[in-house]
Amino acid sequence: MKMLAVTIGLCLVFVFVWERVDMVRLGYQVERLKHEKVVLERERDELKVKFSALSSPDRIAKVATEKFGMSLPQPGQVVMVQSKTKDSPASAVELRIARNDVLNGRR
Amino acid sequence: MTGSPSRARRYVLLLVLLCGFAVVLFRLVSLQVLQAAELTAKADRQHQKTVSLEGARGTVMDRHGKVLAMNMEVPSVFGIPTALESPAKTARSLSPVLRVRTDELEKKLRQDRSFVWLARKLDPEQGHRLEHMPMDGIGLVMEGRRFYPKGPLLAHVLGFAGMDGEGLEGIERRYESQLHGEKRGVGLQRDAMGRTVFPKGQAEQVPAAGHSLVVTIDEVIQYIAEKELEEAVAKARAKSGTVIVLDPQTGAVLALAISPRFDPNAVASLTADRWRNRALTDTYEPGSTMKALVAAAALEENVMKPNTMLFGENGRMTIANTVIHDHEKLGWMTFAQVIQKSSNIGAAKTGMALGDQRLYRYLQAFGFGQKTEIDLPGEVGGLVKHPREWGRRSLASISMGQEIGVTPIQMVSAVAALANGGVLMKPYVVSEVRDAQGKPLRQMLPQVKRRVVSPETARTVTSILEGVVTDGTGAKAAIPGFRVAGKTGTAQKIDPRTGAYSSTLFVGSFVGFVPADNPRLAMIVVIDEPQGEAWGGTVAAPVFRRVGEQVLNYLGVSSAEPVKLAMASNRR
């Protein structure tokens, strides 16, 4: 009986100490994860800025013209066609076609 | 039996233990009671510190959510000179990364101080390099830095924030109270490993980030306006230029371009002259563009009709002992032709028919002489004198756009009122305020300022202004497939040396809207001091055409020209 009481007492002490140690360990883990979150947020912001810079119209126009040889459509090359369907007589849909592409059969 | 040696040893041992406990007890009382206050304060100083933290500054986005300005945490580098073994060696290692001269760094590191900034708010790439070169006596702290990822795009509207994160110009300044993050003093603690941590329960008290703004600007339209303006200013070898594109039905600014541009990421070496938003801060004499508004007033007051005949005095008329000239010898013409041919004499006669009080009333109604109240800093109200200050020639001069100072934003707002059926709208650039999580907090709705002329008058003036483009001075503003209404203007500038009108310094402008029958864009182009040919119809009207053509295409606005059915049949 005495032995059992001592064992239970020791177990309780062990659980108490283990709980305390684990709390400290988890505390450090929480801090580490918080730090990781901050680092990841910083990386996200950095990528946002890079994405925004790379998708700038200035840069896209430069790449399109200098790298891919594209150019702005000349006057008359783009016409807006109002498509009238049975379902939408009010012509809600607009279709863009390039005039020279249509005439040359290139799409 | 008494005085056995073992008993004596026990007493000695007991005495020693008692003495030991007494010493411990005394020490405990000394630490916990006598020195308690002093030691507690010392421990607090070592483990806790209060720092002032500021939440991240809010983001600025265009109308489609594209990021135009945002904050990012970047490293700042400091040195602890007292902890350095070799300042010269450290300076040599850091110099290429910090892009600061070695001798400058060494000078800082040799100072007799415990803390010195070496470089603040570096690029992220520099920070990554520094992370891999640990050095005793050198430390990094993260600070918020403002980035403008699109570079010079929209710089004059965005403005910029200073080193300490406060808005100094543009939207950054005007909306400082919305954009800046919350400032709060937070008590921090150091853990057993010396790292700074938030005490339990305070982690949630991190200062809130600032609000984000959504602007009415479309970055693509802005790019088109800036590109075309830059080209036009360079081609005309002009001093500067302005393009403003408005949605005439709401007053929302779709683009506001100023040339020359600047990069808000690098303003340290620039002067205020470079970042000044000339569209709001600079007044100019509008010249003939004013005739469009004088015509609207005359039609509204029934003193003129489109077919009223006026005599052009063969290009020369004397008023108050001064001579007014036209650019060609004009005879009899209709009122509509007066505007289309931009006759100064016809405009002067129109103004005189209106009279000073009525003309002044319409100038005020169109918004001249007062701020448009656009939500940007630095706006001026222009210069419109009261009729009691007018001279004998003023009525004629003002009718042809002289003796009056306007800003480009005033002029485009006034003409946008004609495009909007006679209703003047308040121009604005910020359409929404959102919290840090993107939840809308406030929406800015279009605001009507007043009705200036009737819808019928607005339609009649529009028809006359269409004639300016089809048969008059604004031919180069014509956009194939679309009905364009507008007016050219060429104004002489006052020579600052002589105080008289210069024969070499001009402002060429064009203001109008398109499509004339259902206006989607109101636009002004102002080219300041073009060299060579300076007519508004030559230097500004082509910019209107090129910007208008591309923007209408981008917005998917249908051409007025019918599409031939034969084309559809060719499609496979």
PDB file of C-alpha atoms in Angstrom, chain A residues 28 31 34 38 42 44-59 61-62 72-76 78-82 94-99 102-105 107, chain B residues 67-68 70-73 124 128 142 147 149-150 153 191-193 195-198 203 219-220 223 227 261 480 545 549-550 552-559 561 563 567 570-572:
ATOM      1  CA  TYR A  28       9.552  27.619 -28.285  1.00  0.00           C
ATOM      2  CA  GLU A  31       7.752  31.120 -31.385  1.00  0.00           C
ATOM      3  CA  LYS A  34       5.602  32.550 -35.660  1.00  0.00           C
ATOM      4  CA  VAL A  38       6.866  36.238 -40.594  1.00  0.00           C
ATOM      5  CA  ARG A  42       7.955  38.608 -46.132  1.00  0.00           C
ATOM      6  CA  ARG A  44       4.980  36.558 -50.145  1.00  0.00           C
ATOM      7  CA  ASP A  45       5.251  40.349 -50.151  1.00  0.00           C
ATOM      8  CA  GLU A  46       8.524  40.153 -52.066  1.00  0.00           C
ATOM      9  CA  LEU A  47       6.883  37.929 -54.685  1.00  0.00           C
ATOM     10  CA  LYS A  48       3.887  40.274 -54.885  1.00  0.00           C
ATOM     11  CA  VAL A  49       6.185  43.210 -55.614  1.00  0.00           C
ATOM     12  CA  LYS A  50       8.109  41.162 -58.205  1.00  0.00           C
ATOM     13  CA  PHE A  51       4.890  39.984 -59.851  1.00  0.00           C
ATOM     14  CA  SER A  52       3.563  43.517 -59.971  1.00  0.00           C
ATOM     15  CA  ALA A  53       6.796  44.790 -61.510  1.00  0.00           C
ATOM     16  CA  LEU A  54       6.953  41.984 -64.073  1.00  0.00           C
ATOM     17  CA  SER A  55       3.309  42.447 -65.103  1.00  0.00           C
ATOM     18  CA  SER A  56       3.764  46.187 -65.631  1.00  0.00           C
ATOM     19  CA  PRO A  57       2.309  47.307 -68.997  1.00  0.00           C
ATOM     20  CA  ASP A  58       5.621  49.055 -69.697  1.00  0.00           C
ATOM     21  CA  ARG A  59       7.541  45.774 -69.477  1.00  0.00           C
ATOM     22  CA  ALA A  61       4.858  46.133 -74.184  1.00  0.00           C
ATOM     23  CA  LYS A  62       8.661  46.065 -74.354  1.00  0.00           C
ATOM     24  CA  LEU A  72      -0.205  47.553 -82.148  1.00  0.00           C
ATOM     25  CA  PRO A  73      -3.077  46.944 -84.558  1.00  0.00           C
ATOM     26  CA  GLN A  74      -3.266  49.623 -87.213  1.00  0.00           C
ATOM     27  CA  PRO A  75      -6.402  51.740 -87.617  1.00  0.00           C
ATOM     28  CA  GLY A  76      -9.152  49.618 -89.116  1.00  0.00           C
ATOM     29  CA  VAL A  78      -9.811  45.791 -85.264  1.00  0.00           C
ATOM     30  CA  VAL A  79     -13.571  46.003 -85.578  1.00  0.00           C
ATOM     31  CA  MET A  80     -16.137  45.344 -82.909  1.00  0.00           C
ATOM     32  CA  VAL A  81     -18.996  43.236 -84.152  1.00  0.00           C
ATOM     33  CA  GLN A  82     -22.236  43.245 -82.226  1.00  0.00           C
ATOM     34  CA  GLU A  94     -19.545  41.775 -78.483  1.00  0.00           C
ATOM     35  CA  LEU A  95     -17.013  39.896 -80.547  1.00  0.00           C
ATOM     36  CA  ARG A  96     -13.642  41.275 -81.526  1.00  0.00           C
ATOM     37  CA  ILE A  97     -12.085  40.323 -84.835  1.00  0.00           C
ATOM     38  CA  ALA A  98      -9.085  41.635 -86.653  1.00  0.00           C
ATOM     39  CA  ARG A  99     -10.137  42.631 -90.139  1.00  0.00           C
ATOM     40  CA  VAL A 102     -10.548  37.416 -91.143  1.00  0.00           C
ATOM     41  CA  LEU A 103      -9.974  38.324 -94.759  1.00  0.00           C
ATOM     42  CA  ASN A 104      -6.799  36.266 -94.917  1.00  0.00           C
ATOM     43  CA  GLY A 105      -8.471  33.353 -93.197  1.00  0.00           C
ATOM     44  CA  ARG A 107      -7.299  32.814 -86.912  1.00  0.00           C
TER      45      ARG A 107
ATOM     46  CA  VAL B  67      -0.749  46.638 -57.044  1.00  0.00           C
ATOM     47  CA  LEU B  68       0.630  50.153 -57.570  1.00  0.00           C
ATOM     48  CA  MET B  70       2.869  48.439 -51.245  1.00  0.00           C
ATOM     49  CA  ASN B  71       4.995  48.016 -48.155  1.00  0.00           C
ATOM     50  CA  MET B  72       7.567  45.311 -47.657  1.00  0.00           C
ATOM     51  CA  GLU B  73       9.816  44.527 -44.721  1.00  0.00           C
ATOM     52  CA  PRO B 124      15.572  42.466 -50.407  1.00  0.00           C
ATOM     53  CA  HIS B 128      19.657  37.943 -48.580  1.00  0.00           C
ATOM     54  CA  MET B 142      13.588  44.783 -40.383  1.00  0.00           C
ATOM     55  CA  PHE B 147       7.758  50.017 -53.059  1.00  0.00           C
ATOM     56  CA  PRO B 149       6.610  48.182 -58.483  1.00  0.00           C
ATOM     57  CA  LYS B 150       5.476  49.900 -61.685  1.00  0.00           C
ATOM     58  CA  LEU B 153       3.756  54.713 -63.941  1.00  0.00           C
ATOM     59  CA  ASP B 191      13.509  34.680 -23.526  1.00  0.00           C
ATOM     60  CA  ALA B 192      16.230  32.473 -22.020  1.00  0.00           C
ATOM     61  CA  MET B 193      18.102  32.498 -25.335  1.00  0.00           C
ATOM     62  CA  ARG B 195      15.382  36.369 -28.329  1.00  0.00           C
ATOM     63  CA  THR B 196      12.683  38.988 -28.221  1.00  0.00           C
ATOM     64  CA  VAL B 197       9.214  37.551 -27.729  1.00  0.00           C
ATOM     65  CA  PHE B 198       5.787  38.948 -27.091  1.00  0.00           C
ATOM     66  CA  ALA B 203       0.789  38.776 -29.444  1.00  0.00           C
ATOM     67  CA  GLU B 219      -3.083  50.964 -65.321  1.00  0.00           C
ATOM     68  CA  VAL B 220      -3.381  50.076 -69.019  1.00  0.00           C
ATOM     69  CA  TYR B 223       0.306  53.397 -69.636  1.00  0.00           C
ATOM     70  CA  LYS B 227       3.572  56.491 -73.553  1.00  0.00           C
ATOM     71  CA  ARG B 261       7.958  61.380 -65.470  1.00  0.00           C
ATOM     72  CA  PRO B 480     -11.545  56.320 -87.659  1.00  0.00           C
ATOM     73  CA  ARG B 545      -6.379  60.452 -81.441  1.00  0.00           C
ATOM     74  CA  GLU B 549      -8.010  54.917 -80.445  1.00  0.00           C
ATOM     75  CA  GLN B 550      -6.076  52.539 -78.195  1.00  0.00           C
ATOM     76  CA  LEU B 552     -11.525  52.568 -77.034  1.00  0.00           C
ATOM     77  CA  ASN B 553     -10.081  49.382 -78.447  1.00  0.00           C
ATOM     78  CA  TYR B 554      -8.948  48.284 -74.975  1.00  0.00           C
ATOM     79  CA  LEU B 555     -12.394  49.039 -73.526  1.00  0.00           C
ATOM     80  CA  GLY B 556     -14.076  47.178 -76.395  1.00  0.00           C
ATOM     81  CA  VAL B 557     -16.165  50.141 -77.483  1.00  0.00           C
ATOM     82  CA  SER B 558     -17.902  49.469 -80.777  1.00  0.00           C
ATOM     83  CA  SER B 559     -17.128  51.552 -83.804  1.00  0.00           C
ATOM     84  CA  GLU B 561     -19.135  52.317 -88.677  1.00  0.00           C
ATOM     85  CA  VAL B 563     -19.491  46.131 -90.222  1.00  0.00           C
ATOM     86  CA  MET B 567     -16.523  39.995 -93.913  1.00  0.00           C
ATOM     87  CA  ASN B 570     -15.268  35.209 -95.453  1.00  0.00           C
ATOM     88  CA  ARG B 571     -14.725  33.767 -92.028  1.00  0.00           C
ATOM     89  CA  ARG B 572     -13.986  30.093 -91.902  1.00  0.00           C
TER      90      ARG B 572
END
